[in-house]
PDB file of N, CA and C in Angstrom:
ATOM      1  N   MET S  17     -52.031 -42.994-117.467  1.00 53.00           N
ATOM      2  CA  MET S  17     -52.219 -41.586-117.212  1.00 53.00           C
ATOM      3  C   MET S  17     -52.051 -40.820-118.521  1.00 53.00           C
ATOM      4  N   GLU S  18     -52.975 -39.951-118.753  1.00 57.00           N
ATOM      5  CA  GLU S  18     -53.001 -39.230-120.021  1.00 57.00           C
ATOM      6  C   GLU S  18     -52.323 -37.862-119.882  1.00 57.00           C
ATOM      7  N   VAL S  19     -51.505 -37.516-120.855  1.00 55.00           N
ATOM      8  CA  VAL S  19     -50.838 -36.207-120.864  1.00 55.00           C
ATOM      9  C   VAL S  19     -51.666 -35.268-121.723  1.00 55.00           C
ATOM     10  N   PHE S  20     -51.976 -34.127-121.182  1.00 55.00           N
ATOM     11  CA  PHE S  20     -52.795 -33.168-121.917  1.00 55.00           C
ATOM     12  C   PHE S  20     -51.930 -32.387-122.907  1.00 55.00           C
ATOM     13  N   PRO S  21     -52.439 -32.128-124.096  1.00 55.00           N
ATOM     14  CA  PRO S  21     -51.647 -31.398-125.095  1.00 55.00           C
ATOM     15  C   PRO S  21     -51.487 -29.902-124.761  1.00 55.00           C
ATOM     16  N   ILE S  22     -52.156 -29.455-123.721  1.00 53.00           N
ATOM     17  CA  ILE S  22     -52.081 -28.043-123.349  1.00 53.00           C
ATOM     18  C   ILE S  22     -50.706 -27.670-122.795  1.00 53.00           C
ATOM     19  N   THR S  23     -49.931 -28.659-122.365  1.00 52.00           N
ATOM     20  CA  THR S  23     -48.624 -28.357-121.774  1.00 52.00           C
ATOM     21  C   THR S  23     -47.644 -27.805-122.806  1.00 52.00           C
ATOM     22  N   ILE S  24     -47.715 -28.251-124.030  1.00 54.00           N
ATOM     23  CA  ILE S  24     -46.787 -27.767-125.058  1.00 54.00           C
ATOM     24  C   ILE S  24     -47.057 -26.304-125.404  1.00 54.00           C
ATOM     25  N   PRO S  25     -48.318 -25.879-125.635  1.00 57.00           N
ATOM     26  CA  PRO S  25     -48.534 -24.450-125.873  1.00 57.00           C
ATOM     27  C   PRO S  25     -48.144 -23.583-124.674  1.00 57.00           C
ATOM     28  N   CYS S  26     -48.353 -24.073-123.449  1.00 59.00           N
ATOM     29  CA  CYS S  26     -47.951 -23.297-122.281  1.00 59.00           C
ATOM     30  C   CYS S  26     -46.437 -23.137-122.244  1.00 59.00           C
ATOM     31  N   PHE S  27     -45.728 -24.194-122.595  1.00 60.00           N
ATOM     32  CA  PHE S  27     -44.272 -24.122-122.598  1.00 60.00           C
ATOM     33  C   PHE S  27     -43.780 -23.156-123.675  1.00 60.00           C
ATOM     34  N   SER S  28     -44.380 -23.222-124.864  1.00 65.00           N
ATOM     35  CA  SER S  28     -43.955 -22.308-125.930  1.00 65.00           C
ATOM     36  C   SER S  28     -44.333 -20.868-125.602  1.00 65.00           C
ATOM     37  N   THR S  29     -45.443 -20.669-124.906  1.00 66.00           N
ATOM     38  CA  THR S  29     -45.822 -19.325-124.472  1.00 66.00           C
ATOM     39  C   THR S  29     -44.836 -18.799-123.438  1.00 66.00           C
ATOM     40  N   ALA S  30     -44.385 -19.687-122.556  1.00 67.00           N
ATOM     41  CA  ALA S  30     -43.387 -19.277-121.566  1.00 67.00           C
ATOM     42  C   ALA S  30     -42.070 -18.907-122.241  1.00 67.00           C
ATOM     43  N   ILE S  31     -41.673 -19.679-123.245  1.00 70.00           N
ATOM     44  CA  ILE S  31     -40.445 -19.361-123.989  1.00 70.00           C
ATOM     45  C   ILE S  31     -40.600 -18.025-124.709  1.00 70.00           C
ATOM     46  N   LEU S  32     -41.765 -17.803-125.316  1.00 70.00           N
ATOM     47  CA  LEU S  32     -42.023 -16.541-126.007  1.00 70.00           C
ATOM     48  C   LEU S  32     -42.010 -15.369-125.025  1.00 70.00           C
ATOM     49  N   GLY S  33     -42.633 -15.563-123.861  1.00 73.00           N
ATOM     50  CA  GLY S  33     -42.629 -14.512-122.841  1.00 73.00           C
ATOM     51  C   GLY S  33     -41.227 -14.210-122.346  1.00 73.00           C
ATOM     52  N   PHE S  34     -40.413 -15.246-122.203  1.00 74.00           N
ATOM     53  CA  PHE S  34     -39.032 -15.046-121.777  1.00 74.00           C
ATOM     54  C   PHE S  34     -38.243 -14.308-122.855  1.00 74.00           C
ATOM     55  N   GLY S  35     -38.512 -14.636-124.115  1.00 75.00           N
ATOM     56  CA  GLY S  35     -37.850 -13.931-125.222  1.00 75.00           C
ATOM     57  C   GLY S  35     -38.229 -12.462-125.263  1.00 75.00           C
ATOM     58  N   ILE S  36     -39.497 -12.156-125.004  1.00 77.00           N
ATOM     59  CA  ILE S  36     -39.940 -10.758-124.959  1.00 77.00           C
ATOM     60  C   ILE S  36     -39.290 -10.036-123.789  1.00 77.00           C
ATOM     61  N   LEU S  37     -39.156 -10.723-122.662  1.00 78.00           N
ATOM     62  CA  LEU S  37     -38.486 -10.129-121.502  1.00 78.00           C
ATOM     63  C   LEU S  37     -37.028  -9.813-121.816  1.00 78.00           C
ATOM     64  N   ILE S  38     -36.336 -10.736-122.486  1.00 77.00           N
ATOM     65  CA  ILE S  38     -34.940 -10.505-122.875  1.00 77.00           C
ATOM     66  C   ILE S  38     -34.855  -9.336-123.861  1.00 77.00           C
ATOM     67  N   LEU S  39     -35.805  -9.251-124.787  1.00 78.00           N
ATOM     68  CA  LEU S  39     -35.824  -8.151-125.753  1.00 78.00           C
ATOM     69  C   LEU S  39     -36.030  -6.813-125.054  1.00 78.00           C
ATOM     70  N   ARG S  40     -36.959  -6.761-124.099  1.00 80.00           N
ATOM     71  CA  ARG S  40     -37.184  -5.524-123.345  1.00 80.00           C
ATOM     72  C   ARG S  40     -35.955  -5.146-122.531  1.00 80.00           C
ATOM     73  N   LEU S  41     -35.289  -6.134-121.956  1.00 77.00           N
ATOM     74  CA  LEU S  41     -34.067  -5.868-121.202  1.00 77.00           C
ATOM     75  C   LEU S  41     -32.980  -5.317-122.122  1.00 77.00           C
ATOM     76  N   GLY S  42     -32.884  -5.855-123.320  1.00 77.00           N
ATOM     77  CA  GLY S  42     -31.911  -5.351-124.289  1.00 77.00           C
ATOM     78  C   GLY S  42     -32.201  -3.918-124.698  1.00 77.00           C
ATOM     79  N   ILE S  43     -33.481  -3.584-124.892  1.00 75.00           N
ATOM     80  CA  ILE S  43     -33.860  -2.210-125.228  1.00 75.00           C
ATOM     81  C   ILE S  43     -33.547  -1.279-124.066  1.00 75.00           C
ATOM     82  N   ALA S  44     -33.791  -1.731-122.841  1.00 75.00           N
ATOM     83  CA  ALA S  44     -33.483  -0.905-121.668  1.00 75.00           C
ATOM     84  C   ALA S  44     -31.985  -0.680-121.529  1.00 75.00           C
ATOM     85  N   ILE S  45     -31.195  -1.708-121.782  1.00 72.00           N
ATOM     86  CA  ILE S  45     -29.732  -1.558-121.711  1.00 72.00           C
ATOM     87  C   ILE S  45     -29.247  -0.621-122.816  1.00 72.00           C
ATOM     88  N   LEU S  46     -29.847  -0.706-123.996  1.00 72.00           N
ATOM     89  CA  LEU S  46     -29.482   0.190-125.087  1.00 72.00           C
ATOM     90  C   LEU S  46     -29.816   1.636-124.730  1.00 72.00           C
ATOM     91  N   GLY S  47     -30.993   1.854-124.145  1.00 71.00           N
ATOM     92  CA  GLY S  47     -31.367   3.203-123.720  1.00 71.00           C
ATOM     93  C   GLY S  47     -30.444   3.733-122.642  1.00 71.00           C
ATOM     94  N   LEU S  48     -30.058   2.867-121.720  1.00 68.00           N
ATOM     95  CA  LEU S  48     -29.117   3.273-120.676  1.00 68.00           C
ATOM     96  C   LEU S  48     -27.755   3.583-121.280  1.00 68.00           C
ATOM     97  N   GLY S  49     -27.363   2.818-122.270  1.00 70.00           N
ATOM     98  CA  GLY S  49     -26.086   3.079-122.936  1.00 70.00           C
ATOM     99  C   GLY S  49     -26.067   4.397-123.677  1.00 70.00           C
ATOM    100  N   ILE S  50     -27.233   4.841-124.152  1.00 68.00           N
ATOM    101  CA  ILE S  50     -27.300   6.136-124.825  1.00 68.00           C
ATOM    102  C   ILE S  50     -27.312   7.265-123.806  1.00 68.00           C
ATOM    103  N   ALA S  51     -28.027   7.091-122.702  1.00 68.00           N
ATOM    104  CA  ALA S  51     -28.152   8.160-121.709  1.00 68.00           C
ATOM    105  C   ALA S  51     -26.958   8.227-120.772  1.00 68.00           C
ATOM    106  N   LEU S  52     -26.273   7.119-120.569  1.00 67.00           N
ATOM    107  CA  LEU S  52     -25.192   7.071-119.584  1.00 67.00           C
ATOM    108  C   LEU S  52     -24.001   7.968-119.917  1.00 67.00           C
ATOM    109  N   PRO S  53     -23.525   8.036-121.164  1.00 70.00           N
ATOM    110  CA  PRO S  53     -22.369   8.908-121.412  1.00 70.00           C
ATOM    111  C   PRO S  53     -22.616  10.374-121.083  1.00 70.00           C
ATOM    112  N   SER S  54     -23.797  10.909-121.409  1.00 69.00           N
ATOM    113  CA  SER S  54     -24.063  12.313-121.091  1.00 69.00           C
ATOM    114  C   SER S  54     -24.150  12.519-119.585  1.00 69.00           C
ATOM    115  N   PHE S  55     -24.678  11.535-118.864  1.00 70.00           N
ATOM    116  CA  PHE S  55     -24.753  11.644-117.407  1.00 70.00           C
ATOM    117  C   PHE S  55     -23.358  11.601-116.794  1.00 70.00           C
ATOM    118  N   VAL S  56     -22.502  10.729-117.314  1.00 73.00           N
ATOM    119  CA  VAL S  56     -21.131  10.634-116.799  1.00 73.00           C
ATOM    120  C   VAL S  56     -20.360  11.912-117.099  1.00 73.00           C
ATOM    121  N   ILE S  57     -20.536  12.470-118.288  1.00 74.00           N
ATOM    122  CA  ILE S  57     -19.870  13.731-118.629  1.00 74.00           C
ATOM    123  C   ILE S  57     -20.348  14.844-117.716  1.00 74.00           C
ATOM    124  N   ALA S  58     -21.655  14.871-117.414  1.00 74.00           N
ATOM    125  CA  ALA S  58     -22.180  15.892-116.507  1.00 74.00           C
ATOM    126  C   ALA S  58     -21.610  15.729-115.103  1.00 74.00           C
ATOM    127  N   LEU S  59     -21.487  14.494-114.631  1.00 75.00           N
ATOM    128  CA  LEU S  59     -20.902  14.271-113.302  1.00 75.00           C
ATOM    129  C   LEU S  59     -19.425  14.646-113.267  1.00 75.00           C
ATOM    130  N   LEU S  60     -18.696  14.349-114.331  1.00 76.00           N
ATOM    131  CA  LEU S  60     -17.288  14.739-114.389  1.00 76.00           C
ATOM    132  C   LEU S  60     -17.138  16.254-114.414  1.00 76.00           C
ATOM    133  N   CYS S  61     -18.037  16.920-115.115  1.00 74.00           N
ATOM    134  CA  CYS S  61     -18.000  18.380-115.163  1.00 74.00           C
ATOM    135  C   CYS S  61     -18.314  18.958-113.787  1.00 74.00           C
ATOM    136  N   LEU S  62     -19.245  18.348-113.073  1.00 75.00           N
ATOM    137  CA  LEU S  62     -19.570  18.801-111.721  1.00 75.00           C
ATOM    138  C   LEU S  62     -18.393  18.563-110.778  1.00 75.00           C
ATOM    139  N   GLU S  63     -17.732  17.431-110.911  1.00 78.00           N
ATOM    140  CA  GLU S  63     -16.551  17.154-110.090  1.00 78.00           C
ATOM    141  C   GLU S  63     -15.435  18.151-110.381  1.00 78.00           C
ATOM    142  N   LEU S  64     -15.257  18.499-111.646  1.00 75.00           N
ATOM    143  CA  LEU S  64     -14.261  19.502-112.017  1.00 75.00           C
ATOM    144  C   LEU S  64     -14.608  20.862-111.423  1.00 75.00           C
ATOM    145  N   ALA S  65     -15.892  21.195-111.398  1.00 72.00           N
ATOM    146  CA  ALA S  65     -16.314  22.463-110.806  1.00 72.00           C
ATOM    147  C   ALA S  65     -16.041  22.489-109.308  1.00 72.00           C
ATOM    148  N   ILE S  66     -16.302  21.379-108.636  1.00 71.00           N
ATOM    149  CA  ILE S  66     -16.062  21.322-107.186  1.00 71.00           C
ATOM    150  C   ILE S  66     -14.566  21.424-106.891  1.00 71.00           C
ATOM    151  N   SER S  67     -13.753  20.704-107.655  1.00 72.00           N
ATOM    152  CA  SER S  67     -12.308  20.768-107.404  1.00 72.00           C
ATOM    153  C   SER S  67     -11.744  22.142-107.749  1.00 72.00           C
ATOM    154  N   THR S  68     -12.296  22.788-108.771  1.00 67.00           N
ATOM    155  CA  THR S  68     -11.855  24.143-109.109  1.00 67.00           C
ATOM    156  C   THR S  68     -12.214  25.113-108.002  1.00 67.00           C
ATOM    157  N   ALA S  69     -13.399  24.954-107.444  1.00 65.00           N
ATOM    158  CA  ALA S  69     -13.813  25.849-106.358  1.00 65.00           C
ATOM    159  C   ALA S  69     -12.975  25.620-105.107  1.00 65.00           C
ATOM    160  N   LYS S  70     -12.544  24.403-104.871  1.00 65.00           N
ATOM    161  CA  LYS S  70     -11.739  24.122-103.684  1.00 65.00           C
ATOM    162  C   LYS S  70     -10.312  24.645-103.833  1.00 65.00           C
ATOM    163  N   THR S  71      -9.716  24.441-104.990  1.00 63.00           N
ATOM    164  CA  THR S  71      -8.295  24.768-105.133  1.00 63.00           C
ATOM    165  C   THR S  71      -8.045  26.230-105.476  1.00 63.00           C
ATOM    166  N   GLN S  72      -8.870  26.798-106.304  1.00 59.00           N
ATOM    167  CA  GLN S  72      -8.641  28.173-106.745  1.00 59.00           C
ATOM    168  C   GLN S  72      -9.897  28.993-106.499  1.00 59.00           C
ATOM    169  N   PHE S  73      -9.966  29.570-105.329  1.00 58.00           N
ATOM    170  CA  PHE S  73     -11.182  30.282-104.933  1.00 58.00           C
ATOM    171  C   PHE S  73     -11.375  31.546-105.753  1.00 58.00           C
ATOM    172  N   TRP S  74     -10.300  32.122-106.253  1.00 52.00           N
ATOM    173  CA  TRP S  74     -10.416  33.352-107.017  1.00 52.00           C
ATOM    174  C   TRP S  74     -11.023  33.130-108.393  1.00 52.00           C
ATOM    175  N   GLN S  75     -11.071  31.893-108.848  1.00 56.00           N
ATOM    176  CA  GLN S  75     -11.728  31.586-110.119  1.00 56.00           C
ATOM    177  C   GLN S  75     -13.116  31.008-109.873  1.00 56.00           C
ATOM    178  N   ARG S  76     -13.824  31.622-108.978  1.00 61.00           N
ATOM    179  CA  ARG S  76     -15.135  31.110-108.588  1.00 61.00           C
ATOM    180  C   ARG S  76     -16.130  31.176-109.738  1.00 61.00           C
ATOM    181  N   LYS S  77     -16.011  32.162-110.604  1.00 65.00           N
ATOM    182  CA  LYS S  77     -16.934  32.269-111.739  1.00 65.00           C
ATOM    183  C   LYS S  77     -16.842  31.040-112.645  1.00 65.00           C
ATOM    184  N   ASP S  78     -15.618  30.560-112.855  1.00 66.00           N
ATOM    185  CA  ASP S  78     -15.445  29.367-113.686  1.00 66.00           C
ATOM    186  C   ASP S  78     -16.090  28.145-113.045  1.00 66.00           C
ATOM    187  N   ALA S  79     -15.953  28.022-111.732  1.00 65.00           N
ATOM    188  CA  ALA S  79     -16.555  26.885-111.026  1.00 65.00           C
ATOM    189  C   ALA S  79     -18.074  26.954-111.093  1.00 65.00           C
ATOM    190  N   ILE S  80     -18.623  28.153-110.936  1.00 70.00           N
ATOM    191  CA  ILE S  80     -20.087  28.308-111.020  1.00 70.00           C
ATOM    192  C   ILE S  80     -20.560  27.986-112.434  1.00 70.00           C
ATOM    193  N   TYR S  81     -19.826  28.437-113.427  1.00 72.00           N
ATOM    194  CA  TYR S  81     -20.181  28.163-114.818  1.00 72.00           C
ATOM    195  C   TYR S  81     -20.153  26.663-115.110  1.00 72.00           C
ATOM    196  N   LEU S  82     -19.095  25.981-114.653  1.00 69.00           N
ATOM    197  CA  LEU S  82     -18.994  24.539-114.885  1.00 69.00           C
ATOM    198  C   LEU S  82     -20.086  23.770-114.159  1.00 69.00           C
ATOM    199  N   SER S  83     -20.432  24.202-112.943  1.00 70.00           N
ATOM    200  CA  SER S  83     -21.495  23.501-112.222  1.00 70.00           C
ATOM    201  C   SER S  83     -22.846  23.734-112.880  1.00 70.00           C
ATOM    202  N   LYS S  84     -23.061  24.920-113.452  1.00 72.00           N
ATOM    203  CA  LYS S  84     -24.323  25.159-114.173  1.00 72.00           C
ATOM    204  C   LYS S  84     -24.403  24.301-115.425  1.00 72.00           C
ATOM    205  N   ILE S  85     -23.281  24.144-116.107  1.00 69.00           N
ATOM    206  CA  ILE S  85     -23.266  23.258-117.278  1.00 69.00           C
ATOM    207  C   ILE S  85     -23.591  21.827-116.860  1.00 69.00           C
ATOM    208  N   ALA S  86     -22.991  21.380-115.760  1.00 68.00           N
ATOM    209  CA  ALA S  86     -23.221  20.006-115.299  1.00 68.00           C
ATOM    210  C   ALA S  86     -24.669  19.800-114.902  1.00 68.00           C
ATOM    211  N   LEU S  87     -25.228  20.743-114.143  1.00 67.00           N
ATOM    212  CA  LEU S  87     -26.613  20.585-113.703  1.00 67.00           C
ATOM    213  C   LEU S  87     -27.581  20.704-114.869  1.00 67.00           C
ATOM    214  N   SER S  88     -27.285  21.545-115.845  1.00 67.00           N
ATOM    215  CA  SER S  88     -28.169  21.621-117.005  1.00 67.00           C
ATOM    216  C   SER S  88     -28.076  20.341-117.829  1.00 67.00           C
ATOM    217  N   GLY S  89     -26.908  19.695-117.822  1.00 59.00           N
ATOM    218  CA  GLY S  89     -26.782  18.423-118.530  1.00 59.00           C
ATOM    219  C   GLY S  89     -27.535  17.305-117.852  1.00 59.00           C
ATOM    220  N   ILE S  90     -27.639  17.365-116.513  1.00 56.00           N
ATOM    221  CA  ILE S  90     -28.344  16.310-115.789  1.00 56.00           C
ATOM    222  C   ILE S  90     -29.850  16.533-115.835  1.00 56.00           C
ATOM    223  N   PHE S  91     -30.306  17.761-115.559  1.00 54.00           N
ATOM    224  CA  PHE S  91     -31.737  17.984-115.375  1.00 54.00           C
ATOM    225  C   PHE S  91     -32.439  18.520-116.618  1.00 54.00           C
ATOM    226  N   ASP S  92     -31.839  19.464-117.322  1.00 51.00           N
ATOM    227  CA  ASP S  92     -32.543  20.125-118.415  1.00 51.00           C
ATOM    228  C   ASP S  92     -32.469  19.353-119.721  1.00 51.00           C
ATOM    229  N   ARG S  93     -31.358  18.662-119.945  1.00 52.00           N
ATOM    230  CA  ARG S  93     -31.105  17.959-121.201  1.00 52.00           C
ATOM    231  C   ARG S  93     -31.155  18.935-122.382  1.00 52.00           C
ATOM    232  N   LYS S  94     -30.643  20.146-122.185  1.00 51.00           N
ATOM    233  CA  LYS S  94     -30.574  21.144-123.241  1.00 51.00           C
ATOM    234  C   LYS S  94     -29.113  21.410-123.568  1.00 51.00           C
ATOM    235  N   ASP S  95     -28.928  22.254-124.546  1.00 51.00           N
ATOM    236  CA  ASP S  95     -27.579  22.715-124.849  1.00 51.00           C
ATOM    237  C   ASP S  95     -27.152  23.676-123.753  1.00 51.00           C
ATOM    238  N   PRO S  96     -26.045  23.419-123.068  1.00 51.00           N
ATOM    239  CA  PRO S  96     -25.653  24.271-121.941  1.00 51.00           C
ATOM    240  C   PRO S  96     -25.371  25.714-122.342  1.00 51.00           C
ATOM    241  N   SER S  97     -24.962  25.944-123.584  1.00 53.00           N
ATOM    242  CA  SER S  97     -24.658  27.311-123.990  1.00 53.00           C
ATOM    243  C   SER S  97     -25.917  28.162-124.081  1.00 53.00           C
ATOM    244  N   GLU S  98     -27.085  27.532-124.252  1.00 52.00           N
ATOM    245  CA  GLU S  98     -28.328  28.288-124.311  1.00 52.00           C
ATOM    246  C   GLU S  98     -28.859  28.617-122.924  1.00 52.00           C
ATOM    247  N   SER S  99     -28.618  27.755-121.948  1.00 49.00           N
ATOM    248  CA  SER S  99     -29.235  27.938-120.641  1.00 49.00           C
ATOM    249  C   SER S  99     -28.331  28.641-119.643  1.00 49.00           C
ATOM    250  N   VAL S 100     -27.062  28.848-119.978  1.00 50.00           N
ATOM    251  CA  VAL S 100     -26.125  29.467-119.043  1.00 50.00           C
ATOM    252  C   VAL S 100     -25.570  30.731-119.683  1.00 50.00           C
ATOM    253  N   ILE S 101     -25.669  31.830-118.957  1.00 50.00           N
ATOM    254  CA  ILE S 101     -25.085  33.083-119.425  1.00 50.00           C
ATOM    255  C   ILE S 101     -23.807  33.303-118.633  1.00 50.00           C
ATOM    256  N   TYR S 102     -22.713  33.407-119.342  1.00 47.00           N
ATOM    257  CA  TYR S 102     -21.406  33.549-118.686  1.00 47.00           C
ATOM    258  C   TYR S 102     -20.790  34.866-119.119  1.00 47.00           C
ATOM    259  N   SER S 103     -20.515  35.705-118.161  1.00 48.00           N
ATOM    260  CA  SER S 103     -19.879  36.981-118.473  1.00 48.00           C
ATOM    261  C   SER S 103     -18.518  37.021-117.806  1.00 48.00           C
ATOM    262  N   SER S 104     -17.531  37.417-118.553  1.00 46.00           N
ATOM    263  CA  SER S 104     -16.184  37.457-117.991  1.00 46.00           C
ATOM    264  C   SER S 104     -15.883  38.818-117.386  1.00 46.00           C
TER     265      SER S 104
END
């Protein structure tokens, strides 16, 4: 029985494809690592706004301000000081 030489290039192509897949996964994890801290900070800011609104109702302006900062961090990806006007 004769073995065709085509099996070796197919195997090396599969190894190359797997290497490209691992490289793409690494790039995706790197991108997630860059985006994740800002998302976590925005969620923590939103949680702080909710707890502030629950415990101290008279400081509602601060809770609204913090929630606007959190939502602008999640959706707008801008500097929160530019998109939120806070008047005391």
